[in-house]
mmCIF file of C-alpha atoms in Angstrom:
data_model
loop_
_atom_site.group_PDB
_atom_site.id
_atom_site.type_symbol
_atom_site.label_atom_id
_atom_site.label_comp_id
_atom_site.label_asym_id
_atom_site.label_seq_id
_atom_site.Cartn_x
_atom_site.Cartn_y
_atom_site.Cartn_z
ATOM 1 C CA UNK A 1 -30.260 9.078 24.573
ATOM 2 C CA UNK A 2 -26.925 10.264 23.224
ATOM 3 C CA UNK A 3 -25.112 8.224 20.617
ATOM 4 C CA UNK A 4 -21.759 6.750 21.681
ATOM 5 C CA UNK A 5 -20.040 8.810 18.958
ATOM 6 C CA UNK A 6 -21.344 11.980 20.628
ATOM 7 C CA UNK A 7 -19.922 11.113 24.026
ATOM 8 C CA UNK A 8 -16.579 12.591 25.128
ATOM 9 C CA UNK A 9 -13.621 10.171 25.235
ATOM 10 C CA UNK A 10 -12.786 8.622 28.597
ATOM 11 C CA UNK A 11 -10.091 10.320 30.718
ATOM 12 C CA UNK A 12 -6.542 9.463 29.655
ATOM 13 C CA UNK A 13 -5.739 7.452 32.838
ATOM 14 C CA UNK A 14 -8.765 5.239 32.189
ATOM 15 C CA UNK A 15 -7.738 4.748 28.558
ATOM 16 C CA UNK A 16 -4.249 3.609 29.526
ATOM 17 C CA UNK A 17 -5.494 1.427 32.362
ATOM 18 C CA UNK A 18 -7.808 -0.276 29.863
ATOM 19 C CA UNK A 19 -4.922 -0.608 27.404
ATOM 20 C CA UNK A 20 -2.704 -2.241 30.032
ATOM 21 C CA UNK A 21 -5.463 -4.638 31.083
ATOM 22 C CA UNK A 22 -6.244 -5.693 27.513
ATOM 23 C CA UNK A 23 -2.564 -6.265 26.716
ATOM 24 C CA UNK A 24 -2.175 -8.413 29.840
ATOM 25 C CA UNK A 25 -5.174 -10.554 28.911
ATOM 26 C CA UNK A 26 -4.172 -10.832 25.261
ATOM 27 C CA UNK A 27 -0.610 -11.896 26.051
ATOM 28 C CA UNK A 28 -1.520 -14.714 28.449
ATOM 29 C CA UNK A 29 -2.189 -18.107 26.802
ATOM 30 C CA UNK A 30 -5.192 -19.766 28.426
ATOM 31 C CA UNK A 31 -7.471 -22.708 27.854
ATOM 32 C CA UNK A 32 -9.961 -20.141 26.513
ATOM 33 C CA UNK A 33 -8.421 -18.735 23.307
ATOM 34 C CA UNK A 34 -11.590 -16.762 22.686
ATOM 35 C CA UNK A 35 -10.720 -14.625 25.714
ATOM 36 C CA UNK A 36 -7.436 -13.625 24.072
ATOM 37 C CA UNK A 37 -9.147 -12.942 20.758
ATOM 38 C CA UNK A 38 -11.798 -10.797 22.444
ATOM 39 C CA UNK A 39 -9.065 -8.803 24.199
ATOM 40 C CA UNK A 40 -7.225 -8.248 20.899
ATOM 41 C CA UNK A 41 -10.462 -7.187 19.200
ATOM 42 C CA UNK A 42 -11.175 -4.710 21.991
ATOM 43 C CA UNK A 43 -7.568 -3.510 21.785
ATOM 44 C CA UNK A 44 -7.991 -2.779 18.090
ATOM 45 C CA UNK A 45 -11.128 -0.751 18.797
ATOM 46 C CA UNK A 46 -9.396 1.155 21.595
ATOM 47 C CA UNK A 47 -6.467 2.077 19.357
ATOM 48 C CA UNK A 48 -8.513 2.928 16.285
ATOM 49 C CA UNK A 49 -11.156 5.029 18.028
ATOM 50 C CA UNK A 50 -9.496 6.498 21.115
ATOM 51 C CA UNK A 51 -5.699 6.566 20.727
ATOM 52 C CA UNK A 52 -5.470 7.923 17.195
ATOM 53 C CA UNK A 53 -7.235 11.305 17.275
ATOM 54 C CA UNK A 54 -5.177 12.989 14.553
ATOM 55 C CA UNK A 55 -6.035 16.553 15.516
ATOM 56 C CA UNK A 56 -2.984 17.652 13.527
ATOM 57 C CA UNK A 57 -1.228 16.098 10.563
ATOM 58 C CA UNK A 58 1.285 14.274 12.713
ATOM 59 C CA UNK A 59 1.179 11.163 14.890
ATOM 60 C CA UNK A 60 -1.187 11.103 17.839
ATOM 61 C CA UNK A 61 0.571 11.871 21.162
ATOM 62 C CA UNK A 62 -1.614 9.256 22.858
ATOM 63 C CA UNK A 63 -0.520 6.558 20.422
ATOM 64 C CA UNK A 64 3.097 7.747 20.611
ATOM 65 C CA UNK A 65 2.892 7.171 24.371
ATOM 66 C CA UNK A 66 1.308 3.748 24.007
ATOM 67 C CA UNK A 67 3.450 2.572 21.089
ATOM 68 C CA UNK A 68 6.527 1.088 22.848
ATOM 69 C CA UNK A 69 4.693 -1.181 25.286
ATOM 70 C CA UNK A 70 1.929 -2.063 22.847
ATOM 71 C CA UNK A 71 4.195 -2.983 19.933
ATOM 72 C CA UNK A 72 6.520 -4.953 22.210
ATOM 73 C CA UNK A 73 3.666 -6.946 23.747
ATOM 74 C CA UNK A 74 2.085 -7.689 20.375
ATOM 75 C CA UNK A 75 5.408 -8.932 19.001
ATOM 76 C CA UNK A 76 5.820 -11.168 22.057
ATOM 77 C CA UNK A 77 2.366 -12.625 21.435
ATOM 78 C CA UNK A 78 3.308 -13.285 17.814
ATOM 79 C CA UNK A 79 6.573 -14.948 18.839
ATOM 80 C CA UNK A 80 5.009 -16.815 21.809
ATOM 81 C CA UNK A 81 7.354 -15.138 24.269
ATOM 82 C CA UNK A 82 5.674 -14.195 27.580
ATOM 83 C CA UNK A 83 6.594 -10.859 29.140
ATOM 84 C CA UNK A 84 9.931 -11.138 30.954
ATOM 85 C CA UNK A 85 10.629 -14.668 29.700
ATOM 86 C CA UNK A 86 13.302 -16.082 27.465
ATOM 87 C CA UNK A 87 12.332 -17.686 24.127
ATOM 88 C CA UNK A 88 13.106 -21.171 25.434
ATOM 89 C CA UNK A 89 10.512 -20.653 28.193
ATOM 90 C CA UNK A 90 7.792 -19.710 25.736
ATOM 91 C CA UNK A 91 4.368 -21.274 25.770
ATOM 92 C CA UNK A 92 2.929 -21.598 22.293
ATOM 93 C CA UNK A 93 0.284 -19.079 21.403
ATOM 94 C CA UNK A 94 -2.743 -20.209 19.372
ATOM 95 C CA UNK A 95 -2.413 -19.397 15.693
ATOM 96 C CA UNK A 96 -5.575 -17.296 15.839
ATOM 97 C CA UNK A 97 -4.071 -15.122 18.591
ATOM 98 C CA UNK A 98 -0.872 -14.635 16.584
ATOM 99 C CA UNK A 99 -2.844 -13.613 13.499
ATOM 100 C CA UNK A 100 -4.912 -11.138 15.516
ATOM 101 C CA UNK A 101 -1.786 -9.727 17.188
ATOM 102 C CA UNK A 102 -0.107 -9.153 13.815
ATOM 103 C CA UNK A 103 -3.226 -7.400 12.555
ATOM 104 C CA UNK A 104 -3.280 -5.022 15.541
ATOM 105 C CA UNK A 105 0.474 -4.488 15.219
ATOM 106 C CA UNK A 106 0.004 -3.388 11.604
ATOM 107 C CA UNK A 107 -2.615 -0.873 12.726
ATOM 108 C CA UNK A 108 -0.393 0.484 15.494
ATOM 109 C CA UNK A 109 2.667 0.947 13.284
ATOM 110 C CA UNK A 110 0.773 2.509 10.379
ATOM 111 C CA UNK A 111 -1.148 4.890 12.648
ATOM 112 C CA UNK A 112 2.043 5.879 14.486
ATOM 113 C CA UNK A 113 4.679 6.177 11.739
ATOM 114 C CA UNK A 114 2.776 6.039 8.449
ATOM 115 C CA UNK A 115 4.399 8.090 5.686
ATOM 116 C CA UNK A 116 1.602 10.665 5.575
ATOM 117 C CA UNK A 117 1.799 11.234 9.326
ATOM 118 C CA UNK A 118 5.581 11.565 9.624
ATOM 119 C CA UNK A 119 6.242 13.776 6.596
ATOM 120 C CA UNK A 120 6.953 16.921 8.633
ATOM 121 C CA UNK A 121 8.891 15.048 11.325
ATOM 122 C CA UNK A 122 11.087 13.439 8.680
ATOM 123 C CA UNK A 123 12.003 16.853 7.373
ATOM 124 C CA UNK A 124 13.293 17.723 10.825
ATOM 125 C CA UNK A 125 15.141 14.439 11.194
ATOM 126 C CA UNK A 126 16.824 14.925 7.800
ATOM 127 C CA UNK A 127 17.888 18.513 8.498
ATOM 128 C CA UNK A 128 21.347 19.051 6.952
ATOM 129 C CA UNK A 129 24.295 19.790 9.181
ATOM 130 C CA UNK A 130 25.239 23.430 9.653
ATOM 131 C CA UNK A 131 27.964 24.834 7.410
ATOM 132 C CA UNK A 132 31.176 26.237 8.862
ATOM 133 C CA UNK A 133 29.963 29.780 8.109
ATOM 134 C CA UNK A 134 26.708 29.136 10.029
ATOM 135 C CA UNK A 135 28.627 27.809 13.017
ATOM 136 C CA UNK A 136 30.881 30.902 13.063
ATOM 137 C CA UNK A 137 27.893 33.247 12.779
ATOM 138 C CA UNK A 138 26.098 31.510 15.626
ATOM 139 C CA UNK A 139 29.222 31.715 17.791
ATOM 140 C CA UNK A 140 29.653 35.444 17.048
ATOM 141 C CA UNK A 141 25.996 36.158 17.822
ATOM 142 C CA UNK A 142 26.160 34.459 21.232
ATOM 143 C CA UNK A 143 26.467 36.756 24.258
ATOM 144 C CA UNK A 144 29.631 36.650 26.316
ATOM 145 C CA UNK A 145 29.615 33.688 28.668
ATOM 146 C CA UNK A 146 28.582 34.515 32.202
ATOM 147 C CA UNK A 147 28.928 32.597 35.429
ATOM 148 C CA UNK A 148 27.818 28.989 35.236
ATOM 149 C CA UNK A 149 24.294 28.440 36.439
ATOM 150 C CA UNK A 150 23.078 25.077 37.666
ATOM 151 C CA UNK A 151 20.489 23.898 35.150
ATOM 152 C CA UNK A 152 16.939 23.656 36.386
ATOM 153 C CA UNK A 153 15.851 20.009 36.474
ATOM 154 C CA UNK A 154 13.221 19.243 33.898
ATOM 155 C CA UNK A 155 9.871 18.336 35.416
ATOM 156 C CA UNK A 156 8.920 14.665 35.121
ATOM 157 C CA UNK A 157 6.661 13.880 32.187
ATOM 158 C CA UNK A 158 3.026 14.094 33.232
ATOM 159 C CA UNK A 159 1.280 13.891 29.892
ATOM 160 C CA UNK A 160 1.358 12.112 26.556
ATOM 161 C CA UNK A 161 4.562 11.880 24.533
ATOM 162 C CA UNK A 162 4.844 14.699 22.009
ATOM 163 C CA UNK A 163 6.122 13.296 18.690
ATOM 164 C CA UNK A 164 9.261 15.112 17.535
ATOM 165 C CA UNK A 165 11.998 14.404 15.002
ATOM 166 C CA UNK A 166 14.117 12.903 17.803
ATOM 167 C CA UNK A 167 11.189 10.752 18.917
ATOM 168 C CA UNK A 168 10.728 9.522 15.352
ATOM 169 C CA UNK A 169 14.396 8.572 14.975
ATOM 170 C CA UNK A 170 14.378 6.654 18.272
ATOM 171 C CA UNK A 171 11.044 4.978 17.519
ATOM 172 C CA UNK A 172 12.047 3.853 14.026
ATOM 173 C CA UNK A 173 15.216 2.273 15.390
ATOM 174 C CA UNK A 174 13.211 0.263 17.893
ATOM 175 C CA UNK A 175 10.611 -0.708 15.323
ATOM 176 C CA UNK A 176 13.301 -1.892 12.916
ATOM 177 C CA UNK A 177 14.645 -4.260 15.566
ATOM 178 C CA UNK A 178 11.155 -5.453 16.466
ATOM 179 C CA UNK A 179 10.144 -6.109 12.867
ATOM 180 C CA UNK A 180 13.381 -7.968 12.176
ATOM 181 C CA UNK A 181 12.609 -10.309 15.079
ATOM 182 C CA UNK A 182 9.348 -11.298 13.405
ATOM 183 C CA UNK A 183 11.274 -12.956 10.567
ATOM 184 C CA UNK A 184 11.228 -16.089 12.735
ATOM 185 C CA UNK A 185 7.545 -16.441 11.807
ATOM 186 C CA UNK A 186 8.467 -17.186 8.183
ATOM 187 C CA UNK A 187 9.099 -20.735 9.417
ATOM 188 C CA UNK A 188 5.936 -21.009 11.539
ATOM 189 C CA UNK A 189 4.139 -24.299 10.985
ATOM 190 C CA UNK A 190 0.758 -22.644 10.398
ATOM 191 C CA UNK A 191 0.203 -21.228 6.894
ATOM 192 C CA UNK A 192 -2.440 -18.951 8.416
ATOM 193 C CA UNK A 193 0.249 -17.276 10.527
ATOM 194 C CA UNK A 194 2.601 -16.980 7.561
ATOM 195 C CA UNK A 195 -0.194 -15.421 5.512
ATOM 196 C CA UNK A 196 -0.810 -12.896 8.293
ATOM 197 C CA UNK A 197 2.913 -12.095 8.261
ATOM 198 C CA UNK A 198 2.697 -11.428 4.522
ATOM 199 C CA UNK A 199 -0.216 -9.046 5.138
ATOM 200 C CA UNK A 200 1.722 -7.174 7.831
ATOM 201 C CA UNK A 201 4.851 -6.741 5.726
ATOM 202 C CA UNK A 202 2.918 -5.856 2.579
ATOM 203 C CA UNK A 203 1.019 -3.148 4.421
ATOM 204 C CA UNK A 204 4.139 -1.681 5.985
ATOM 205 C CA UNK A 205 6.172 -1.518 2.782
ATOM 206 C CA UNK A 206 3.193 0.173 1.114
ATOM 207 C CA UNK A 207 2.344 2.756 3.779
ATOM 208 C CA UNK A 208 5.536 3.219 5.831
ATOM 209 C CA UNK A 209 8.401 2.828 3.354
ATOM 210 C CA UNK A 210 9.571 6.442 3.609
ATOM 211 C CA UNK A 211 9.361 6.438 7.389
ATOM 212 C CA UNK A 212 11.089 3.099 7.887
ATOM 213 C CA UNK A 213 13.840 4.005 5.424
ATOM 214 C CA UNK A 214 15.610 0.770 4.597
ATOM 215 C CA UNK A 215 12.872 -1.841 4.270
ATOM 216 C CA UNK A 216 15.359 -4.621 3.560
ATOM 217 C CA UNK A 217 14.204 -6.785 6.539
ATOM 218 C CA UNK A 218 10.600 -6.561 5.313
ATOM 219 C CA UNK A 219 11.593 -7.307 1.733
ATOM 220 C CA UNK A 220 13.811 -10.193 2.858
ATOM 221 C CA UNK A 221 10.865 -11.738 4.706
ATOM 222 C CA UNK A 222 8.595 -11.302 1.687
ATOM 223 C CA UNK A 223 11.273 -12.926 -0.482
ATOM 224 C CA UNK A 224 11.360 -15.964 1.812
ATOM 225 C CA UNK A 225 7.575 -16.145 1.985
ATOM 226 C CA UNK A 226 7.280 -15.885 -1.811
ATOM 227 C CA UNK A 227 8.915 -19.325 -1.969
ATOM 228 C CA UNK A 228 6.483 -20.856 0.528
ATOM 229 C CA UNK A 229 4.997 -24.252 -0.318
ATOM 230 C CA UNK A 230 1.479 -22.922 0.246
ATOM 231 C CA UNK A 231 0.092 -20.839 -2.620
ATOM 232 C CA UNK A 232 -2.056 -18.885 -0.154
ATOM 233 C CA UNK A 233 1.224 -17.627 1.314
ATOM 234 C CA UNK A 234 3.564 -17.463 -1.663
ATOM 235 C CA UNK A 235 1.202 -15.798 -4.150
ATOM 236 C CA UNK A 236 0.392 -12.654 -2.107
ATOM 237 C CA UNK A 237 3.999 -12.491 -0.920
ATOM 238 C CA UNK A 238 5.286 -12.605 -4.502
ATOM 239 C CA UNK A 239 2.759 -9.968 -5.600
ATOM 240 C CA UNK A 240 3.631 -7.662 -2.709
ATOM 241 C CA UNK A 241 7.348 -8.119 -3.272
ATOM 242 C CA UNK A 242 7.124 -7.200 -6.961
ATOM 243 C CA UNK A 243 4.971 -4.166 -6.193
ATOM 244 C CA UNK A 244 7.387 -3.007 -3.512
ATOM 245 C CA UNK A 245 10.476 -3.444 -5.677
ATOM 246 C CA UNK A 246 8.824 -1.567 -8.530
ATOM 247 C CA UNK A 247 8.276 1.517 -6.381
ATOM 248 C CA UNK A 248 10.919 4.279 -6.513
ATOM 249 C CA UNK A 249 11.510 4.029 -2.756
ATOM 250 C CA UNK A 250 12.815 0.466 -3.069
ATOM 251 C CA UNK A 251 14.735 0.400 -6.341
ATOM 252 C CA UNK A 252 18.046 0.864 -4.520
ATOM 253 C CA UNK A 253 17.167 -1.902 -2.083
ATOM 254 C CA UNK A 254 16.163 -4.186 -4.951
ATOM 255 C CA UNK A 255 19.691 -4.174 -6.340
ATOM 256 C CA UNK A 256 21.034 -5.579 -3.071
ATOM 257 C CA UNK A 257 18.563 -8.453 -2.697
#
């Protein structure tokens, strides 16, 4: 018999159908919390082993495609907000499901926009503006304008999202908003959830600080959590905060906190 590691990955449609099914199960509070936890465990395996084939040095196109819906759903699980519902209509998620969702969210973000993976894309996003001389040269090199031609419509996307500098800029903006929304968990009644939030933020400021740029929302949350009444929360938060502020990437941010 062939080992599972020797088998080819499932077809992409099957992978994304499985992803959608697992997210739907994981995001629905039931009387069987273990069902949610099993779905989140399977989701972690799916992401780690099938959606992150880093054939190149950049982000995986499969994970780039899955990132928006996956990160949004995981944040809704953490905040107990069902898909399409307002916060005041939320049904409380079990603490164990929130912890598991934050753990998978950390994996997704790091594997999608970790500093090592986005280095080349960040160079493109930070490309300096053209000088006046370059603009003039480009204009002089252009052929004379001809009759206007109706542009050919671009074909609809039929494959995975290809990570580009523009994709990275758009994705980081959305992730910044999403991560800021998680600050509400600093006041969660379960210290286990608050500890999981510390782990998420500590991992992101360590592995994604260059990609995320301003990590002020993450540092603000760690600052709040470092004053938590529970030592299991405050101690790792304080340690992570000091380590983050001591790094060159955050010294400017430190002066504003």
